[in-house]
mmCIF file of C-alpha atoms in Angstrom:
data_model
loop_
_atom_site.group_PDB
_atom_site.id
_atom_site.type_symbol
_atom_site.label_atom_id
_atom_site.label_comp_id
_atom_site.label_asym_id
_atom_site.label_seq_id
_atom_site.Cartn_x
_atom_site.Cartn_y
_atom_site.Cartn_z
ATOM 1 C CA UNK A 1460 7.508 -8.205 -19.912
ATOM 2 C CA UNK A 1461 9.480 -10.948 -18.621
ATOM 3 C CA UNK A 1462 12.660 -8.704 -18.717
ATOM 4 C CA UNK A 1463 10.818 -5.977 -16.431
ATOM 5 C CA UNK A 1464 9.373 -9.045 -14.058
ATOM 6 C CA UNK A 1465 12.631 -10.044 -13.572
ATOM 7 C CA UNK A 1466 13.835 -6.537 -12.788
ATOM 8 C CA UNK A 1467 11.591 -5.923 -10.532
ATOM 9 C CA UNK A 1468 12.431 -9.346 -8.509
ATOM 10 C CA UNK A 1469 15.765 -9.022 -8.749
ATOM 11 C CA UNK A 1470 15.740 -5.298 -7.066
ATOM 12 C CA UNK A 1471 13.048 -6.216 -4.262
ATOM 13 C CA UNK A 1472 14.654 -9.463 -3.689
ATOM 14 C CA UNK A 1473 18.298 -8.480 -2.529
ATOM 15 C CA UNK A 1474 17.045 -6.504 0.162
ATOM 16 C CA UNK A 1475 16.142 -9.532 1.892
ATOM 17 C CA UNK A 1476 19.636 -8.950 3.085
ATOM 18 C CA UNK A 1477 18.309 -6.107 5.075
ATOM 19 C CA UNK A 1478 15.664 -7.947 6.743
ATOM 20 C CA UNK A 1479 18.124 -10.507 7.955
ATOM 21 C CA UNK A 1480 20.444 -8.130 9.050
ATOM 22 C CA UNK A 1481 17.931 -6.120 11.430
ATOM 23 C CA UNK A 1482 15.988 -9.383 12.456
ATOM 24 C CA UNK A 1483 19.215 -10.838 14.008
ATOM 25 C CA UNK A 1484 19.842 -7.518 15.674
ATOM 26 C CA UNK A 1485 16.490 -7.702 17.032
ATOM 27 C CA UNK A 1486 17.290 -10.874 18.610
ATOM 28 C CA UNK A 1487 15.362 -13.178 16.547
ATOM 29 C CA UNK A 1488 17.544 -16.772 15.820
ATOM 30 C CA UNK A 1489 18.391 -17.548 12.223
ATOM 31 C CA UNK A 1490 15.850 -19.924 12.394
ATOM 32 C CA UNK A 1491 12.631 -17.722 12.860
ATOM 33 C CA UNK A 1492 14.114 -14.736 10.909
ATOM 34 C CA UNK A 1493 14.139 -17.530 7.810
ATOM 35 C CA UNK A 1494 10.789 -18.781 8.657
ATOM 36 C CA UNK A 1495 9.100 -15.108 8.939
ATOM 37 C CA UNK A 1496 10.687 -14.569 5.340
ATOM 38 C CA UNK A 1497 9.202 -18.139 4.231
ATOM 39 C CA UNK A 1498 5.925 -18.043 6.006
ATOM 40 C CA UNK A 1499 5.263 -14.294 6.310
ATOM 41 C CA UNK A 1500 6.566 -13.117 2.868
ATOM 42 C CA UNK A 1501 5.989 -9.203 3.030
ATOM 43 C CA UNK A 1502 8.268 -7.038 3.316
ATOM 44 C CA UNK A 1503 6.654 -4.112 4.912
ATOM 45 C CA UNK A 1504 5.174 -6.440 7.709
ATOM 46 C CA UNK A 1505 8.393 -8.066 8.826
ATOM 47 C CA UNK A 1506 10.298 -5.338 9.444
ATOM 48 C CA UNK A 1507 7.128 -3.624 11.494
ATOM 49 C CA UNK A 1508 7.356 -7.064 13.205
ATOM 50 C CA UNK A 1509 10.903 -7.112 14.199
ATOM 51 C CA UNK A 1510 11.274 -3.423 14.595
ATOM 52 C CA UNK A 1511 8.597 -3.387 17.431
ATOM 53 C CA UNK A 1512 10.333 -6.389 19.515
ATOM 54 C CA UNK A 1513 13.553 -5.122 18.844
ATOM 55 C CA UNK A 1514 12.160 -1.879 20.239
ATOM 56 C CA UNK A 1515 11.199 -4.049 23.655
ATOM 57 C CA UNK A 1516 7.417 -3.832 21.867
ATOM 58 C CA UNK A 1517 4.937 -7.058 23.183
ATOM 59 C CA UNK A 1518 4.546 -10.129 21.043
ATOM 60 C CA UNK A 1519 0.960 -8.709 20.649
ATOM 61 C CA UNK A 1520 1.469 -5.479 19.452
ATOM 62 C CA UNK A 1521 4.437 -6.344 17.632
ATOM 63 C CA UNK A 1522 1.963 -8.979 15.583
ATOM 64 C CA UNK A 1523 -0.751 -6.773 15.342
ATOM 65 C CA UNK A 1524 1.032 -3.944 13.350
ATOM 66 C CA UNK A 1525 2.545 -6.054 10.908
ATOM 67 C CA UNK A 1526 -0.924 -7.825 10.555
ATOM 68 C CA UNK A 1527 -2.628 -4.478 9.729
ATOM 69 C CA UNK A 1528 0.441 -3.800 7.245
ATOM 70 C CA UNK A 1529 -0.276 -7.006 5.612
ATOM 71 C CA UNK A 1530 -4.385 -6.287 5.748
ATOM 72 C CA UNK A 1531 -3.450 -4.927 1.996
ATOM 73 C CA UNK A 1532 -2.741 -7.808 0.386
ATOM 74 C CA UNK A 1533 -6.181 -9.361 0.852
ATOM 75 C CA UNK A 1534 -7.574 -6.405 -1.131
ATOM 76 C CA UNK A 1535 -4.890 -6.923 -3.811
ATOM 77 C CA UNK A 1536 -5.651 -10.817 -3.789
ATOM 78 C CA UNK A 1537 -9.289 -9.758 -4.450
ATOM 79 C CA UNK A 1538 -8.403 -8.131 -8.138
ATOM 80 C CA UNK A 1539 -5.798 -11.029 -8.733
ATOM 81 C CA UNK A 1540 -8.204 -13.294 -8.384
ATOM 82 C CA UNK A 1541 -10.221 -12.141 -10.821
ATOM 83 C CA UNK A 1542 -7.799 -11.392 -13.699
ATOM 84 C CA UNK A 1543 -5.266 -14.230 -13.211
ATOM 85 C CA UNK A 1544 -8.732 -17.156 -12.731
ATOM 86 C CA UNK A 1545 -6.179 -19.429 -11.735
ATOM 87 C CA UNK A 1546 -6.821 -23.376 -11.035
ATOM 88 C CA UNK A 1547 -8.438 -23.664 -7.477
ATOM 89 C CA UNK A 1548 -5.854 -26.199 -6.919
ATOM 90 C CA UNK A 1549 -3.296 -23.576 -7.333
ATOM 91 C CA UNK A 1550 -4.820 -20.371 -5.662
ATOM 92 C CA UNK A 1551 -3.418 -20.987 -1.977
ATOM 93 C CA UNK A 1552 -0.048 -21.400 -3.405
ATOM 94 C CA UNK A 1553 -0.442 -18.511 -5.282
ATOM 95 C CA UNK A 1554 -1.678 -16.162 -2.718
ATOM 96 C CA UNK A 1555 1.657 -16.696 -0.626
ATOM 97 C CA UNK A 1556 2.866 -14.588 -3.986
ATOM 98 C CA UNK A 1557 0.066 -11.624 -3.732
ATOM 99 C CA UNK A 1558 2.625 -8.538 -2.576
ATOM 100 C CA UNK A 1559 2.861 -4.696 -3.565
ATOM 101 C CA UNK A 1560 5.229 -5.721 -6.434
ATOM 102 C CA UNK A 1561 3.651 -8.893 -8.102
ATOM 103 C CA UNK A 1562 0.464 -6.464 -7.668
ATOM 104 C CA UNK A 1563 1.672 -4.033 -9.829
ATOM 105 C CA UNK A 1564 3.264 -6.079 -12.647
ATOM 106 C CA UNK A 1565 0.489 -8.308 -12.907
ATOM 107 C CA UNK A 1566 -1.982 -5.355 -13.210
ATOM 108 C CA UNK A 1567 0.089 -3.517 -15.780
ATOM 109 C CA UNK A 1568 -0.063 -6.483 -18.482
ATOM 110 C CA UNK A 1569 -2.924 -6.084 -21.220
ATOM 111 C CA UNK A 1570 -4.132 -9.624 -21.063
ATOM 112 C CA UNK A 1571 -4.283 -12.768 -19.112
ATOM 113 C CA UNK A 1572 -1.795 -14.826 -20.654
ATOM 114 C CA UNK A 1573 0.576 -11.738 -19.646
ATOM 115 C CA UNK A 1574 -0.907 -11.143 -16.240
ATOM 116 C CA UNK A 1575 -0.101 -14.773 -15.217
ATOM 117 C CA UNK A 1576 3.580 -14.590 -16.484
ATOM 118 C CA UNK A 1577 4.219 -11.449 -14.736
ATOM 119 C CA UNK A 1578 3.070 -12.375 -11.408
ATOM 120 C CA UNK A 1579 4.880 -15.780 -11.743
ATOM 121 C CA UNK A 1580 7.922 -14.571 -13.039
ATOM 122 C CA UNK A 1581 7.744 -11.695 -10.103
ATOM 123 C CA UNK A 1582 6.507 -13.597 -7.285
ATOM 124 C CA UNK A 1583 9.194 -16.355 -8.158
ATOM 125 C CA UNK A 1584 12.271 -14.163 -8.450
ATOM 126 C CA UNK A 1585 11.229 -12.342 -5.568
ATOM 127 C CA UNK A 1586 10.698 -15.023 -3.225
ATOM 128 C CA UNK A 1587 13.743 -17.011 -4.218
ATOM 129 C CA UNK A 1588 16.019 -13.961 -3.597
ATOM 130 C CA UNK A 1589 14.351 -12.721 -0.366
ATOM 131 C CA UNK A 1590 15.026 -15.948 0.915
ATOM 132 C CA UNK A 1591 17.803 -16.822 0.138
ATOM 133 C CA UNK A 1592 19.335 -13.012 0.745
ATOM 134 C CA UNK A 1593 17.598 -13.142 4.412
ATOM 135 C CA UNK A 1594 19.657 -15.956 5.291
ATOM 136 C CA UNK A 1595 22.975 -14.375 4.317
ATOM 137 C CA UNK A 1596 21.877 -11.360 5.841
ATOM 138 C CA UNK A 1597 20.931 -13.361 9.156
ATOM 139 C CA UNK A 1598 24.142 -15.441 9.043
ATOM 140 C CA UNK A 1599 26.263 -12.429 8.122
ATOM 141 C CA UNK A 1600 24.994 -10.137 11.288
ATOM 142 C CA UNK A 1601 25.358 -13.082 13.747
ATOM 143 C CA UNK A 1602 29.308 -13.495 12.661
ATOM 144 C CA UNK A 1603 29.702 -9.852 13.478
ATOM 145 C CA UNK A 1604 28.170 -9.758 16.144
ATOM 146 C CA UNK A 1605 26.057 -6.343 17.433
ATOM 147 C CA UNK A 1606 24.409 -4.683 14.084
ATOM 148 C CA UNK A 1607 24.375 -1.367 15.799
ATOM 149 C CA UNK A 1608 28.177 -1.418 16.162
ATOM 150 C CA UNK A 1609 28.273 -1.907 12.304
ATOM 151 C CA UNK A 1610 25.827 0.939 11.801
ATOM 152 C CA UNK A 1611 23.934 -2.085 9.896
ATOM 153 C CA UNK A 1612 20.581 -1.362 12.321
ATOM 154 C CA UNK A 1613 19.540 1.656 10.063
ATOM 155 C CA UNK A 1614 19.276 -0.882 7.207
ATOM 156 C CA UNK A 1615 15.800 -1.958 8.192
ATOM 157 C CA UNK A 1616 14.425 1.598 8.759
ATOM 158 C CA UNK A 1617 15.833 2.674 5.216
ATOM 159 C CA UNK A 1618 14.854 -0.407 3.314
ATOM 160 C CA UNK A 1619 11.165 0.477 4.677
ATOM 161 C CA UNK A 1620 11.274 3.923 3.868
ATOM 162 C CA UNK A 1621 12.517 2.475 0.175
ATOM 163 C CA UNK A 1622 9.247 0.368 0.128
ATOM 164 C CA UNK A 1623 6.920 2.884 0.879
ATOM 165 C CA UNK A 1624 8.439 5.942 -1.272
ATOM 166 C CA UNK A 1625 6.695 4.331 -4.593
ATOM 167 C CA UNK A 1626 3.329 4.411 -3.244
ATOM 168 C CA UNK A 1627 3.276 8.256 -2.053
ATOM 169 C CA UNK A 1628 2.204 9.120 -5.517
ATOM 170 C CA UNK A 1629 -1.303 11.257 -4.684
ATOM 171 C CA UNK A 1630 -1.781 13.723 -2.689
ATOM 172 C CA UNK A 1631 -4.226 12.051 -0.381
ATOM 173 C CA UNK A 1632 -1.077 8.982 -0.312
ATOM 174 C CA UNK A 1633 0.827 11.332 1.083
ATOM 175 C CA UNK A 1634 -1.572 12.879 3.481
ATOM 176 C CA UNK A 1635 -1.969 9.958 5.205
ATOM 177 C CA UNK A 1636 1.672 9.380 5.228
ATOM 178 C CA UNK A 1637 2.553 12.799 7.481
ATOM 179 C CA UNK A 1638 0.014 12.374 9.332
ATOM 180 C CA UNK A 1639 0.790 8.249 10.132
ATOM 181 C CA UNK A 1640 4.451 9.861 10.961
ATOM 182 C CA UNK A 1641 2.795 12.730 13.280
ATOM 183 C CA UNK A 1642 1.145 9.963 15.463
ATOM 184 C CA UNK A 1643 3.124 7.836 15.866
ATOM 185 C CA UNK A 1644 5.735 10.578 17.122
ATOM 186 C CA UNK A 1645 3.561 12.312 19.448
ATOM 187 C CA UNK A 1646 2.799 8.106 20.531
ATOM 188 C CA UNK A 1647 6.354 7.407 20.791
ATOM 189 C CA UNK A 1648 7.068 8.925 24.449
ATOM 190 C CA UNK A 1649 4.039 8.100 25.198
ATOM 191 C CA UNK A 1650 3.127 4.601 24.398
ATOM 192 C CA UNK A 1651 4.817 1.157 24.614
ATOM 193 C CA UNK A 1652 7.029 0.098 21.861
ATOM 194 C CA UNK A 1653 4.699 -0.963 18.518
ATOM 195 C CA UNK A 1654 1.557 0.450 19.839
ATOM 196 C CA UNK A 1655 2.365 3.344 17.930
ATOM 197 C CA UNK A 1656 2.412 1.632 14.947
ATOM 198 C CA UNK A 1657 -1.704 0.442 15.337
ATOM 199 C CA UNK A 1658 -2.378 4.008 16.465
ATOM 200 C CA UNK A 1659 -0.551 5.490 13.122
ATOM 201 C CA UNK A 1660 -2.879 3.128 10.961
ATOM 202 C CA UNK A 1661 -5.809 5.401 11.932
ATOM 203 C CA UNK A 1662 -4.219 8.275 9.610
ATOM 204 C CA UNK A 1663 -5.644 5.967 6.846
ATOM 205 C CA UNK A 1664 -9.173 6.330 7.642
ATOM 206 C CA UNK A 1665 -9.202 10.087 9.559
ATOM 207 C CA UNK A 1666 -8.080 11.219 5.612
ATOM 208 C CA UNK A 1667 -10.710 9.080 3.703
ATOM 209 C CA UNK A 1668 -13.670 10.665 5.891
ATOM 210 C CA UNK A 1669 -12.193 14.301 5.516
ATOM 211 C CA UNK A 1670 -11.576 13.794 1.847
ATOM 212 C CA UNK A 1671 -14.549 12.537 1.061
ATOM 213 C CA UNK A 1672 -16.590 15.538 3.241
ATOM 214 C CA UNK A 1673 -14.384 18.070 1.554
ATOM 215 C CA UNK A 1674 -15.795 16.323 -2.025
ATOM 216 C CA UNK A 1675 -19.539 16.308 -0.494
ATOM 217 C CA UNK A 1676 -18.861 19.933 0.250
ATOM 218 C CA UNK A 1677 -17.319 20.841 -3.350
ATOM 219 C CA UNK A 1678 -20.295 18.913 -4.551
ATOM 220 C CA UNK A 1679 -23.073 20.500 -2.590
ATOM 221 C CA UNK A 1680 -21.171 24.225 -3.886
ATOM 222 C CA UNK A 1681 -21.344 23.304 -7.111
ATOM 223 C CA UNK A 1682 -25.094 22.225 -6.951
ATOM 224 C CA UNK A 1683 -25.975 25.947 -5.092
ATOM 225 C CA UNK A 1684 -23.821 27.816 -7.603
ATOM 226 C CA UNK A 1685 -25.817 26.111 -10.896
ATOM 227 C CA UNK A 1686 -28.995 26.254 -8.988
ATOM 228 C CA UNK A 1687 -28.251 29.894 -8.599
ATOM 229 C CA UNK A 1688 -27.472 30.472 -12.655
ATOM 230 C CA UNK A 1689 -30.489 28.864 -13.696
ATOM 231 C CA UNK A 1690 -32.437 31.024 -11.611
ATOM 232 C CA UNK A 1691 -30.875 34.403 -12.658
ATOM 233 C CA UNK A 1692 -31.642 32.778 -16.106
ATOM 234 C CA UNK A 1693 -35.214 32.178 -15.837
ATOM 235 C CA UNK A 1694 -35.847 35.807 -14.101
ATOM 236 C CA UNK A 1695 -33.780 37.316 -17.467
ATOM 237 C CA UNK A 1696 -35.768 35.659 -19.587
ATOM 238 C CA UNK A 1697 -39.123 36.232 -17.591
ATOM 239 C CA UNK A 1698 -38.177 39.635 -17.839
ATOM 240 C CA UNK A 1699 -37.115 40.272 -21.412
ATOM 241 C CA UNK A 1700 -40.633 38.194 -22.244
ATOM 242 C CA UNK A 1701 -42.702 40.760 -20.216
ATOM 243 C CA UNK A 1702 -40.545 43.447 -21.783
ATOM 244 C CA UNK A 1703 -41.760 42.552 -24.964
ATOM 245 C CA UNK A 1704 -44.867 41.826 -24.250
ATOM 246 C CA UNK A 1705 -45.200 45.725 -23.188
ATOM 247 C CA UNK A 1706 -43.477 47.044 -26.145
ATOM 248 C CA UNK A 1707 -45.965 44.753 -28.465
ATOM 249 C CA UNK A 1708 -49.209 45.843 -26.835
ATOM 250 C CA UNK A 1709 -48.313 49.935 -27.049
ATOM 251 C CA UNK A 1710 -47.848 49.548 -30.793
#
């Protein structure tokens, strides 16, 4: 367990690098690209962040997608709460720690005593490495100047894509997904730069409604059909009883 928690820290944590590199090409100082990875600490929402203002998105916008991004991790501290009952005095330090990956190991374990481990262990390795890798990424892209020139700007954009490949395991998952990236294309000419990003969000919700109509539907089908073969049921047997009834009073 503490061999896969490690893994799993290890992998996410290195691409820190990738963070720093495409937050100094977005113009950010090595100073606030190390405090978005100390403060902020999700992956998915910095690189919304500083791929909006690196766009030429608003402040506002650029905030307000990588909020929504983030929005997740409230509903994973929810569950983590409950399983991991950690000491009050401990919970805020331990929510910094509530991500996809600490998420998932910690849910995986059988018991408690496992559950804490694996989210410590995770969250730990993790956050050590993201640091520590967004500063040499940071430092690294401001000694060679323009990241574009490098090719190094595609880093963010395919470290995201990394991130969110895992979690396209349903079909409805990926639903939303093609329809996020229809969106925010048909925004992209249209809109300024990161708005697209809070008008993509409302793939999420457009697929839970039809989903769950299309299951009201299926429901409401299968309800008709049965009501339909009980009552072909009861008129067979209401005839076969009269039928015999017939037979029984000729004789």
């Amino acid at each position: 367990m503490v061999r896969d928690a490690l893994a799993v820290g290890v992998a996410v944590g290195l691409s820190g690098f990738a963070f720093g590199v495409t937050s100094a090409g977005a113009g950010l100082t090595v100073a606030q690209t190390c405090a978005l990875s100390l403060l902020v600490f999700s992956g998915a929402s910095q690189f919304a962040l500083v791929g909006a203002l690196g766009a030429g998105g608003s402040p506002f916008a650029a905030a307000a997608g990588a909020f929504f991004l983030g929005a997740r991790n409230a509903f994973y501290g929810l569950r983590l709460s409950q399983l991991l009952r950690f000491p009050r005095a401990v919970r805020p330090f331990a929510a910094q720690w509530v991500i996809d990956e600490t998420s998932a190991v910690t849910l995986a374990q059988p018991d408690r005593r496992s559950a804490r481990i694996g989210f410590t262990v995770t969250g730990a390795t993790i956050y050590l490495l993201w640091n520590l890798t967004t500063l040499l990424g940071a430092l690294g892209a401001s000694a060679l100047g323009d990241p574009a020139a490098w090719g190094l700007d595609a880093a963010g954009p395919a470290v995201f894509l990394a991130l969110l490949a895992p979690m396209l395991k349903g079909r409805r998952e990926r639903m939303v997904a093609g329809l996020a990236v229809v969106l925010a294309l048909a925004c992209l000419p249209l809109l300024p730069a990161g708005v697209p990003v809070l008008v993509a969000a409302l793939a999420a919700p457009v697929v839970l409604i039809a989903a769950r109509r299309g299951t009201a539907r299926e429901d409401a089908a299968a309800t008709t059909a049965g009501q339909d073969t009980t009552d072909t049921t009861d008129i067979t047997d209401a005839t076969a009883t009269t039928d015999t009834a017939l037979r029984t009073g000729k004789h």
